[in-house]
């Protein structure tokens, strides 16, 4: 609207998830009027991240180096391997602080309808890793979606010969969940998986 | 969380208005996993905008060049001057398509409590411009806030000797506004300013 460079910035900002024309404009105006040095730093951080962050060659999560900090951390346990769909899932589990083993990122979930088969994920590589290392427990932390569950079943079949203990994340009522607002599928699962207190 | 460069990007993204830790992380993950080339373009657009966009020397709105496209547009009328607080206001009025004159951006509003006095805005320059050019109508399009109204009154006093017609934007019920949800101050204004149909 105002100037070509401004319009270009507003257009480019819309690549960010959840950012439309209006918010992009608000962001551009905010940076231009009050935060120019910070805008430049953001530009540099973006460029560095886009060009330098690669996939960890062991777990396929994001990494600055060939091996990511989690795979490189000698204080973490090698006997538990947690399989997730994406690097975002690694981050979510890390933020919970409940896991101190290693991760393996599949790069998605099986979804024949979208043409995503076992070959498109890192499943073969995972099985080879299980074959060649002594893992006590394989935690299949794929999503609680149809595709996530299918992926977990597929991997558990293939991994069975190499790992003694294969587990899934518990399904049930989320923390703070009030029963009347919980959907019936979740309630069904929560009842089936009820535990002694 | 994952890697230093990722963490740095997440921190920098939080300079954007309305973006906290969670959304910044979502944005960074989205760009890294699916939109790297677009992320690089965004970085470049940001850097260019931050470094190259300056203030128009005539109206103080944003501009790529010394004079902004609106001030440079010979098809626009020189006889109407619209005074606004910020470049964002110029953009909002331009998007309405209801004005074809020129703008003048004050750079804020009078707010003695925040230490913003007439000297901190471009009011002197505005008065000189009014003195030296033949403007038929001065539209004071400052905000409908206490500070915006104060600013408008202050300018109208100073501009009175040089302009015949000084106006304010109409105040009343916004389009689509249902009466029961309109606040009482707005209703008060709308009743006072009622018009023949």
PDB file of C-alpha atoms in Angstrom, chain A residues 9 13 26-40 42, chain B residues 15-17 46 50 62:
ATOM      1  CA  UNK A   9       7.746  -7.308   3.423  1.00  0.00           C
ATOM      2  CA  UNK A  13       5.613 -12.136   6.430  1.00  0.00           C
ATOM      3  CA  UNK A  26       0.773  -4.751  11.876  1.00  0.00           C
ATOM      4  CA  UNK A  27       4.087  -6.604  12.273  1.00  0.00           C
ATOM      5  CA  UNK A  28       5.799  -4.602   9.517  1.00  0.00           C
ATOM      6  CA  UNK A  29       4.550  -1.268  10.930  1.00  0.00           C
ATOM      7  CA  UNK A  30       5.575  -2.226  14.453  1.00  0.00           C
ATOM      8  CA  UNK A  31       9.116  -3.155  13.371  1.00  0.00           C
ATOM      9  CA  UNK A  32       9.517  -0.108  11.125  1.00  0.00           C
ATOM     10  CA  UNK A  33       8.267   2.441  13.613  1.00  0.00           C
ATOM     11  CA  UNK A  34       9.754   1.121  16.838  1.00  0.00           C
ATOM     12  CA  UNK A  35      12.086  -1.848  16.414  1.00  0.00           C
ATOM     13  CA  UNK A  36      14.381  -1.442  13.424  1.00  0.00           C
ATOM     14  CA  UNK A  37      17.563  -2.832  15.039  1.00  0.00           C
ATOM     15  CA  UNK A  38      15.578  -5.810  16.363  1.00  0.00           C
ATOM     16  CA  UNK A  39      14.102  -6.281  12.885  1.00  0.00           C
ATOM     17  CA  UNK A  40      17.611  -6.505  11.449  1.00  0.00           C
ATOM     18  CA  UNK A  42      15.507 -11.075  13.329  1.00  0.00           C
TER      19      UNK A  42
ATOM     20  CA  UNK B  15       9.968  -9.086  18.734  1.00  0.00           C
ATOM     21  CA  UNK B  16       6.909  -9.406  16.451  1.00  0.00           C
ATOM     22  CA  UNK B  17       3.727  -8.037  18.063  1.00  0.00           C
ATOM     23  CA  UNK B  46      13.055  -7.782   6.455  1.00  0.00           C
ATOM     24  CA  UNK B  50      14.564  -2.167   8.016  1.00  0.00           C
ATOM     25  CA  UNK B  62       7.183   5.647   5.340  1.00  0.00           C
TER      26      UNK B  62
END
